[in-house]
Amino acid sequence: MPALLCFTSERTVLKPLRGHCNSPIAEYARAFEAGRLALRTMVFTPDGANRTDRQPHQRPAHPQALGEAAAEALIRGGAHALIDAIAH
């Protein structure tokens, strides 16, 4: 069950970002015994010079909400500009 929670939160991030095969998007979710789910996400330029990242935490019963919140935060931080600047 923890793997499914992590997978769901990570994959939920991708659609709102409108990433493509060349998009440098990184995600890592972890489930904790205390009933928490952490998701670290990053969008960066290919050279790593510019990036936006977020690390929200939430109860694991809502992995999709966690992924959506992370995507919204990345978008507010300029993720679309970073992704759109990369050729595909």
mmCIF file of C-alpha atoms in Angstrom:
data_model
loop_
_atom_site.group_PDB
_atom_site.id
_atom_site.type_symbol
_atom_site.label_atom_id
_atom_site.label_comp_id
_atom_site.label_asym_id
_atom_site.label_seq_id
_atom_site.Cartn_x
_atom_site.Cartn_y
_atom_site.Cartn_z
ATOM 1 C CA MET A 1 0.000 0.000 0.000
ATOM 2 C CA PRO A 2 2.754 2.582 0.744
ATOM 3 C CA ALA A 3 4.190 2.091 -2.764
ATOM 4 C CA LEU A 4 0.788 2.788 -4.349
ATOM 5 C CA LEU A 5 0.389 5.966 -2.274
ATOM 6 C CA CYS A 6 3.825 7.178 -3.350
ATOM 7 C CA PHE A 7 3.250 6.268 -6.996
ATOM 8 C CA THR A 8 -0.116 8.046 -7.070
ATOM 9 C CA SER A 9 1.233 11.276 -5.584
ATOM 10 C CA GLU A 10 4.232 11.316 -7.938
ATOM 11 C CA ARG A 11 2.222 10.647 -11.096
ATOM 12 C CA THR A 12 -0.440 13.209 -10.202
ATOM 13 C CA VAL A 13 2.193 15.946 -10.439
ATOM 14 C CA LEU A 14 2.980 15.339 -14.111
ATOM 15 C CA LYS A 15 -0.266 16.195 -15.910
ATOM 16 C CA PRO A 16 -0.676 19.824 -14.720
ATOM 17 C CA LEU A 17 2.999 20.511 -15.475
ATOM 18 C CA ARG A 18 2.486 19.534 -19.141
ATOM 19 C CA GLY A 19 5.934 17.987 -19.188
ATOM 20 C CA HIS A 20 7.357 16.152 -22.168
ATOM 21 C CA CYS A 21 10.104 13.586 -22.749
ATOM 22 C CA ASN A 22 12.862 16.183 -22.368
ATOM 23 C CA SER A 23 11.392 17.849 -19.273
ATOM 24 C CA PRO A 24 13.728 17.706 -16.279
ATOM 25 C CA ILE A 25 11.111 16.896 -13.647
ATOM 26 C CA ALA A 26 12.103 15.026 -10.500
ATOM 27 C CA GLU A 27 9.781 13.549 -7.878
ATOM 28 C CA TYR A 28 10.315 11.446 -4.800
ATOM 29 C CA ALA A 29 7.553 10.388 -2.411
ATOM 30 C CA ARG A 30 7.983 8.661 0.947
ATOM 31 C CA ALA A 31 5.384 7.118 3.225
ATOM 32 C CA PHE A 32 6.017 7.207 6.975
ATOM 33 C CA GLU A 33 4.643 5.000 9.740
ATOM 34 C CA ALA A 34 3.198 8.026 11.503
ATOM 35 C CA GLY A 35 0.584 8.298 8.746
ATOM 36 C CA ARG A 36 2.300 10.992 6.724
ATOM 37 C CA LEU A 37 3.280 11.119 3.083
ATOM 38 C CA ALA A 38 6.070 13.442 1.913
ATOM 39 C CA LEU A 39 6.592 14.417 -1.706
ATOM 40 C CA ARG A 40 9.619 16.299 -2.970
ATOM 41 C CA THR A 41 9.346 17.682 -6.487
ATOM 42 C CA MET A 42 11.669 19.709 -8.691
ATOM 43 C CA VAL A 43 11.613 21.223 -12.159
ATOM 44 C CA PHE A 44 14.912 22.557 -13.418
ATOM 45 C CA THR A 45 16.764 23.667 -16.526
ATOM 46 C CA PRO A 46 18.922 21.044 -18.267
ATOM 47 C CA ASP A 47 22.088 22.662 -16.918
ATOM 48 C CA GLY A 48 20.641 22.829 -13.390
ATOM 49 C CA ALA A 49 21.238 26.587 -13.156
ATOM 50 C CA ASN A 50 17.557 27.404 -12.536
ATOM 51 C CA ARG A 51 15.005 25.384 -10.643
ATOM 52 C CA THR A 52 11.859 25.426 -8.597
ATOM 53 C CA ASP A 53 11.192 22.841 -5.926
ATOM 54 C CA ARG A 54 8.624 22.004 -3.274
ATOM 55 C CA GLN A 55 8.348 19.524 -0.446
ATOM 56 C CA PRO A 56 4.744 19.300 0.793
ATOM 57 C CA HIS A 57 3.591 16.821 3.449
ATOM 58 C CA GLN A 58 0.134 15.346 3.871
ATOM 59 C CA ARG A 59 -1.739 12.383 5.309
ATOM 60 C CA PRO A 60 -1.392 9.353 3.008
ATOM 61 C CA ALA A 61 -5.150 8.991 2.570
ATOM 62 C CA HIS A 62 -4.924 11.808 0.013
ATOM 63 C CA PRO A 63 -1.961 11.125 -2.305
ATOM 64 C CA GLN A 64 -3.692 12.693 -5.312
ATOM 65 C CA ALA A 65 -4.365 15.903 -3.368
ATOM 66 C CA LEU A 66 -0.706 15.963 -2.341
ATOM 67 C CA GLY A 67 0.406 15.636 -5.976
ATOM 68 C CA GLU A 68 -2.001 18.354 -7.091
ATOM 69 C CA ALA A 69 -0.777 20.714 -4.361
ATOM 70 C CA ALA A 70 2.841 20.075 -5.333
ATOM 71 C CA ALA A 71 2.099 20.728 -9.021
ATOM 72 C CA GLU A 72 0.265 23.974 -8.200
ATOM 73 C CA ALA A 73 3.184 25.136 -6.063
ATOM 74 C CA LEU A 74 5.679 24.307 -8.822
ATOM 75 C CA ILE A 75 3.577 26.190 -11.371
ATOM 76 C CA ARG A 76 3.402 29.234 -9.077
ATOM 77 C CA GLY A 77 7.189 28.953 -8.768
ATOM 78 C CA GLY A 78 7.691 29.177 -12.540
ATOM 79 C CA ALA A 79 7.746 25.527 -13.625
ATOM 80 C CA HIS A 80 5.880 26.162 -16.884
ATOM 81 C CA ALA A 81 8.461 28.751 -17.975
ATOM 82 C CA LEU A 82 11.288 26.302 -17.299
ATOM 83 C CA ILE A 83 9.551 23.458 -19.148
ATOM 84 C CA ASP A 84 8.409 25.610 -22.097
ATOM 85 C CA ALA A 85 11.964 26.832 -22.669
ATOM 86 C CA ILE A 86 13.178 23.291 -23.423
ATOM 87 C CA ALA A 87 12.942 21.996 -26.989
ATOM 88 C CA HIS A 88 11.003 18.794 -27.566
#
